[in-house]
Amino acid sequence: MLHAALARENLQRAWKRVRSNKGAAGIDGLDIDQTATWLRTAWPGIRDQLVAGTYRPQPVRRVTIPKPDGGERALGIPTVTDRLIQQALLQVLQPILDPTFSDHSYGFRPGRCAHDAVLAAQSYVQAGRRTVVDVDLEAFFDRVNHDILIDRLGKRIGDAGMLRLIRAYLTSGIMDHGVVRERYQGTPQGGPLSPLLANVLLDEVDKELERRGHRFVRYADDANVYVRSRKAGDRVMALLRRLYGKLRLTVNETKSAVASVFGRKFLGFTFWVAPGGLVKRKVAAKPLQTFKQQIRRLTRRSGGRSLQQVVERLRAYVLGWKAYFRLAQTPGVFKDLEQWMRHRLRAIQLKQWKRGKTIYRQLMALGANPDVARRVAANSRRWWCNSGKLLNAVLTLDWSDKLGLPRLA
């Protein structure tokens, strides 16, 4: 198995993937191009060490990124060389391990995505399972027990060389502010192998839930079990605490709950009941609030940027947000957000025209009613007020389309 991972064709595919993913340098300070140059001479020796079982991965570089709902998430960035090796291992292991995972698991699996998980959850709610056992694991990736993980992995692959190398990656250490700390547990987010290893460990819980006939959805360390009553939910929560306890994992009691499915967030979505009893999807309150905060930041009326520059930055963010949340069944909400964004762009445009005479001249050139142009120009510094309904017929939907602002609805 290790020789298959180190085969030339597999390594070439792994390198293409690492390059396409881009990413920062590890503790060696070498970016992708610098690593490519270095590996031309260093790779034969590294390969010999990998085959002999003497290769020692370098510690990962610790960085933190903000979470969408507040707080910070710790990432461990391996060197580009170690990302290459991990990707090569992943390409050999995933086709073997993935088919053995539960059909209720959706995270970090080929051909599956968060949208599939949300749709599965919606089907359970539509079928009448209106109580959810919403389980969040406390610092999951930081608390994975190495011995338990290697034991579960060994039962599936039984390749001593591969297991030895994976354990070396688990124990490679973390460099934080120039100091290397040994790691006795955890599989840091940031390496290509970590998601697969997480699924190996958590599949044990999935299989037990399946055996008991439960309807559930798991995406990485987020698991929702859908039941018909609070009493059934309490029993499932007690079961999950036991199952995760066997894996030395802890349920986050603050974020976990047995509750009505309506109002609980799952992968950024929540559910509501439309007239006629049909369960539908909508964007949850927190990601909607985060979206608005980001739009406000990107459309501040200060900063000296041209309107086109503002729209270009806005476009990149909005297109990414839309690609994920297009699954929501709330066209009215998206229409309101569109109108609000156009309102903010019109306010920027008015401010950049500045003087009343310029505003009047520009509006008339755009075909505005002379009375409207005079009223706006006379109150030239009331950017937000003037950019509302008064300008809808002038700075229109076609105007924002030509600027490049994406539509949400």
XYZ file of C-alpha atoms in Angstrom:
409
model
C 0.000 0.000 0.000
C 2.834 2.417 0.838
C 4.572 1.543 -2.447
C 1.319 2.299 -4.289
C 1.210 5.708 -2.605
C 4.803 6.410 -3.685
C 4.267 5.334 -7.291
C 5.242 8.009 -9.808
C 1.762 8.420 -11.310
C 0.135 8.727 -7.883
C 2.701 11.306 -6.758
C 2.163 13.342 -9.927
C -1.586 13.422 -9.265
C -0.923 14.380 -5.636
C 1.377 17.212 -6.675
C -1.245 18.625 -9.061
C -3.777 18.598 -6.230
C -1.404 20.274 -3.757
C -0.540 22.940 -6.307
C -4.209 23.607 -7.161
C -5.062 23.926 -3.465
C -2.295 26.557 -3.102
C -1.934 27.256 0.614
C 0.756 28.789 2.791
C 4.252 27.524 3.534
C 4.927 25.351 6.557
C 7.643 25.826 9.160
C 10.387 25.437 6.529
C 9.225 28.660 4.862
C 9.155 27.051 1.394
C 6.199 27.835 -0.837
C 5.017 25.497 -3.605
C 7.449 26.664 -6.277
C 10.398 26.665 -3.877
C 9.454 23.184 -2.693
C 9.272 21.940 -6.289
C 12.844 23.142 -6.878
C 14.084 21.617 -3.625
C 12.416 18.224 -4.232
C 14.224 17.735 -7.545
C 17.328 16.802 -5.563
C 15.893 15.896 -2.153
C 13.093 13.503 -3.164
C 15.170 10.312 -3.710
C 16.451 10.506 -0.133
C 12.978 11.258 1.243
C 11.538 8.320 -0.671
C 14.184 5.970 0.715
C 13.341 7.121 4.254
C 9.616 6.578 3.623
C 10.189 3.043 2.390
C 12.544 2.264 5.281
C 10.131 3.673 7.854
C 12.618 6.260 9.118
C 10.994 9.380 7.665
C 9.977 11.956 10.277
C 7.475 14.632 9.196
C 8.199 18.189 10.237
C 5.977 19.834 12.871
C 2.968 21.711 11.562
C 2.781 25.496 11.758
C -0.065 26.643 13.992
C -2.318 29.418 12.685
C -5.764 30.597 13.720
C -8.619 31.762 11.514
C -11.895 33.389 12.594
C -15.011 31.231 12.728
C -18.106 32.506 10.879
C -20.094 32.585 14.125
C -17.331 34.092 16.271
C -14.263 32.727 18.012
C -11.228 31.213 16.338
C -10.365 27.890 14.751
C -6.824 26.506 15.069
C -5.244 25.066 11.931
C -2.023 23.133 11.567
C -0.227 23.888 8.288
C 2.175 21.108 7.222
C 5.100 21.839 4.942
C 4.366 21.520 1.222
C 6.451 18.315 1.154
C 4.355 16.769 3.903
C 1.160 17.920 2.189
C 2.359 16.107 -0.932
C 3.014 12.878 0.974
C -0.294 13.074 2.845
C -2.173 13.686 -0.402
C -0.462 10.666 -1.969
C -1.515 8.530 1.020
C -5.058 9.892 0.816
C -5.385 8.937 -2.853
C -4.569 5.328 -2.012
C -6.547 5.086 1.233
C -9.751 6.882 0.259
C -10.900 4.422 -2.443
C -10.409 1.595 0.070
C -11.939 3.214 3.149
C -14.703 5.443 1.809
C -16.990 2.628 0.561
C -16.994 1.164 4.079
C -18.377 4.347 5.695
C -22.009 4.855 6.673
C -24.430 6.249 4.093
C -25.436 8.774 6.774
C -21.975 10.400 6.690
C -21.531 13.298 4.241
C -18.463 15.288 5.259
C -15.201 15.132 3.257
C -16.354 12.292 1.019
C -16.127 12.079 -2.796
C -19.448 12.751 -4.474
C -21.044 14.065 -1.285
C -21.408 17.576 0.070
C -23.071 19.675 2.765
C -26.129 20.230 0.546
C -26.739 16.464 0.434
C -26.642 16.388 4.236
C -29.137 19.255 4.525
C -31.514 17.595 2.043
C -31.344 14.312 3.959
C -32.119 16.130 7.215
C -35.048 17.892 5.552
C -36.500 14.559 4.424
C -36.469 13.256 8.010
C -38.208 16.375 9.291
C -40.795 16.173 6.507
C -41.452 12.566 7.545
C -42.536 13.787 10.981
C -39.329 13.595 13.002
C -39.594 17.070 14.482
C -37.234 16.598 17.461
C -33.493 16.710 16.857
C -30.619 15.424 18.943
C -28.064 18.030 17.931
C -24.572 16.937 19.011
C -21.420 19.024 18.825
C -18.100 17.525 19.938
C -15.801 19.634 22.063
C -12.586 20.523 20.181
C -12.874 17.275 18.207
C -9.810 17.580 15.955
C -7.658 18.550 18.951
C -8.760 15.587 21.079
C -8.585 12.585 18.776
C -6.907 9.766 20.713
C -3.997 8.457 18.634
C -4.042 4.897 19.990
C -7.780 4.468 19.395
C -7.551 5.968 15.904
C -4.608 3.754 14.850
C -6.400 0.716 16.304
C -9.564 1.425 14.249
C -7.509 2.188 11.149
C -5.426 -0.972 11.598
C -8.589 -3.105 11.574
C -9.390 -1.710 8.124
C -6.049 -1.677 6.301
C -3.524 -3.814 8.224
C -0.480 -2.301 6.493
C 2.253 -1.788 9.087
C 4.308 0.655 7.007
C 1.293 2.827 6.261
C 0.152 2.801 9.895
C 3.635 3.707 11.122
C 3.804 6.704 8.759
C 0.321 7.918 9.720
C 1.212 7.744 13.403
C 4.354 9.762 12.633
C 2.127 12.458 11.156
C -0.156 12.391 14.189
C 2.762 12.871 16.590
C 4.844 15.288 14.472
C 4.314 18.214 16.840
C 3.102 21.808 16.491
C 5.208 24.943 16.155
C 3.515 27.866 17.899
C 5.326 31.228 18.118
C 8.653 29.584 17.307
C 8.346 26.836 19.935
C 7.702 23.193 18.962
C 5.302 21.364 21.239
C 4.896 17.605 21.212
C 1.439 16.321 20.394
C -0.050 13.375 22.255
C -3.577 13.664 20.863
C -5.400 15.354 18.001
C -5.171 15.452 14.240
C -4.783 19.105 13.236
C -7.081 20.601 10.634
C -5.066 21.680 7.641
C -3.528 18.410 6.472
C -5.091 16.369 3.622
C -5.345 13.211 5.764
C -7.190 14.668 8.764
C -10.750 14.563 7.342
C -10.400 10.922 6.280
C -9.007 9.942 9.677
C -11.915 11.743 11.365
C -14.377 9.677 9.351
C -12.530 6.468 10.256
C -12.907 7.235 13.956
C -16.512 8.484 13.904
C -17.806 5.734 11.619
C -17.986 3.482 14.675
C -20.705 5.705 16.151
C -22.501 5.894 12.791
C -22.645 2.118 12.502
C -24.118 1.732 15.996
C -26.811 4.318 15.231
C -27.555 2.457 11.994
C -27.795 -0.844 13.849
C -30.413 0.677 16.132
C -32.424 2.001 13.181
C -31.978 5.727 13.839
C -32.435 8.444 11.207
C -29.444 10.742 11.351
C -27.028 12.909 9.393
C -23.349 13.453 10.176
C -21.073 15.995 8.565
C -17.553 15.802 10.040
C -18.029 16.171 13.814
C -21.573 17.620 13.561
C -24.249 14.963 14.027
C -28.028 15.372 14.083
C -30.340 12.491 14.980
C -34.038 12.988 14.149
C -36.656 11.419 16.403
C -40.388 11.808 17.091
C -40.393 12.815 20.759
C -38.376 14.513 23.464
C -38.259 11.277 25.451
C -36.735 9.394 22.514
C -34.291 12.270 22.038
C -33.097 12.060 25.640
C -32.422 8.337 25.215
C -30.414 8.961 22.029
C -28.398 11.724 23.687
C -27.474 9.388 26.546
C -26.449 6.745 24.002
C -24.259 9.205 22.093
C -22.508 10.324 25.252
C -21.591 6.674 25.916
C -20.477 5.981 22.346
C -18.323 9.099 22.120
C -17.000 8.416 25.611
C -15.590 5.077 24.405
C -13.625 7.027 21.820
C -12.371 9.468 24.500
C -14.408 12.277 22.940
C -16.523 14.785 24.846
C -19.933 16.170 23.928
C -20.012 19.975 24.106
C -22.943 20.437 26.494
C -23.251 24.155 25.713
C -23.815 23.666 21.995
C -25.592 20.299 22.084
C -29.282 19.862 22.822
C -32.435 17.820 22.401
C -34.888 20.325 20.965
C -37.461 21.116 18.312
C -35.865 21.001 14.892
C -37.307 24.418 14.073
C -34.839 27.053 15.178
C -31.843 24.700 15.396
C -29.072 25.384 12.887
C -27.458 22.669 10.770
C -24.641 23.526 8.341
C -25.878 27.106 8.101
C -29.516 26.200 7.396
C -32.668 25.797 9.422
C -36.177 24.610 8.551
C -39.632 26.161 8.515
C -43.120 24.946 7.646
C -44.790 26.543 4.642
C -48.574 26.685 4.162
C -49.799 23.200 3.417
C -47.331 21.581 5.823
C -44.334 21.397 3.483
C -40.998 21.663 5.309
C -38.640 24.112 3.608
C -35.067 25.331 3.998
C -33.858 28.802 4.898
C -30.603 30.495 5.833
C -30.117 30.381 9.598
C -30.036 33.627 11.552
C -26.285 33.636 12.312
C -24.982 33.201 8.746
C -27.543 35.755 7.561
C -26.256 38.227 10.152
C -22.649 37.469 9.149
C -23.532 38.110 5.495
C -24.974 41.521 6.316
C -21.974 42.448 8.456
C -19.619 41.537 5.620
C -21.661 43.492 3.059
C -21.610 46.550 5.336
C -17.833 46.237 5.650
C -17.342 45.891 1.899
C -19.648 48.808 1.069
C -18.425 51.414 3.533
C -18.711 54.873 2.030
C -15.136 55.702 3.049
C -11.851 54.236 1.900
C -11.214 56.040 -1.379
C -12.190 53.125 -3.627
C -13.988 53.552 -6.936
C -17.480 52.095 -7.239
C -16.160 49.451 -9.639
C -13.520 48.376 -7.107
C -16.207 48.080 -4.431
C -18.355 45.925 -6.716
C -15.438 43.656 -7.636
C -14.740 42.861 -3.983
C -18.446 42.521 -3.308
C -18.890 40.209 -6.273
C -16.281 37.701 -5.073
C -17.920 37.420 -1.655
C -21.532 37.359 -2.863
C -20.893 34.689 -5.505
C -19.287 32.401 -2.913
C -22.133 32.961 -0.461
C -24.743 32.410 -3.149
C -23.089 29.164 -4.326
C -23.586 27.683 -0.866
C -26.882 29.207 0.260
C -28.679 28.841 -3.084
C -30.259 25.797 -1.455
C -32.491 28.057 0.679
C -36.159 28.142 -0.375
C -36.753 31.793 0.503
C -36.726 33.910 -2.686
C -38.323 36.816 -0.816
C -35.380 37.022 1.590
C -32.900 37.007 -1.303
C -34.886 39.704 -3.110
C -34.777 41.929 -0.016
C -31.011 41.385 0.318
C -30.514 42.323 -3.331
C -32.467 45.553 -2.888
C -30.500 46.400 0.237
C -27.158 45.856 -1.527
C -28.247 48.047 -4.455
C -29.345 50.708 -1.961
C -25.853 50.713 -0.459
C -24.215 50.963 -3.901
C -26.438 53.904 -4.857
C -25.391 55.679 -1.647
C -21.717 55.159 -2.577
C -22.371 56.498 -6.072
C -24.051 59.636 -4.752
C -21.229 60.321 -2.327
C -18.628 59.923 -5.072
C -20.475 62.439 -7.234
C -20.228 64.746 -4.169
C -21.463 68.152 -5.303
C -25.091 68.947 -5.999
C -24.352 70.205 -9.523
C -22.494 67.013 -10.396
C -25.298 64.873 -8.975
C -27.890 66.806 -10.984
C -25.866 66.527 -14.203
C -25.178 62.794 -13.785
C -28.801 61.961 -12.968
C -30.088 63.918 -15.928
C -27.607 62.072 -18.186
C -29.101 58.818 -16.899
C -32.599 59.979 -17.852
C -33.877 61.038 -14.442
C -37.017 63.111 -14.020
C -35.801 66.748 -13.649
C -37.788 67.162 -10.420
C -36.187 64.041 -8.923
C -32.719 65.194 -10.005
C -33.267 68.624 -8.409
C -34.571 67.150 -5.134
C -31.623 64.767 -4.805
C -29.088 67.450 -5.727
C -30.601 69.885 -3.228
C -29.973 67.376 -0.407
C -26.675 66.139 -1.775
C -25.242 64.923 1.535
C -28.177 62.756 2.541
C -26.625 59.780 0.780
C -28.667 56.989 2.357
C -32.005 58.798 2.246
C -31.587 59.891 -1.380
C -30.431 56.463 -2.539
C -33.718 54.795 -1.602
C -36.979 54.777 -3.557
C -36.242 58.175 -5.082
C -33.476 56.724 -7.258
C -34.956 53.297 -8.019
C -36.137 54.493 -11.436
C -32.704 55.944 -12.301
C -30.001 53.729 -10.780
C -31.971 50.623 -11.697
C -31.492 46.859 -11.603
C -29.971 47.163 -15.087
C -27.460 49.681 -13.669
C -26.311 47.269 -10.949
C -26.190 44.407 -13.478
C -23.828 46.420 -15.691
C -21.639 47.129 -12.655
C -21.388 43.367 -12.110
C -23.335 42.978 -8.850
C -24.567 39.354 -8.725
C -28.238 38.623 -8.232
C -29.264 36.391 -5.346
C -32.886 35.687 -6.202
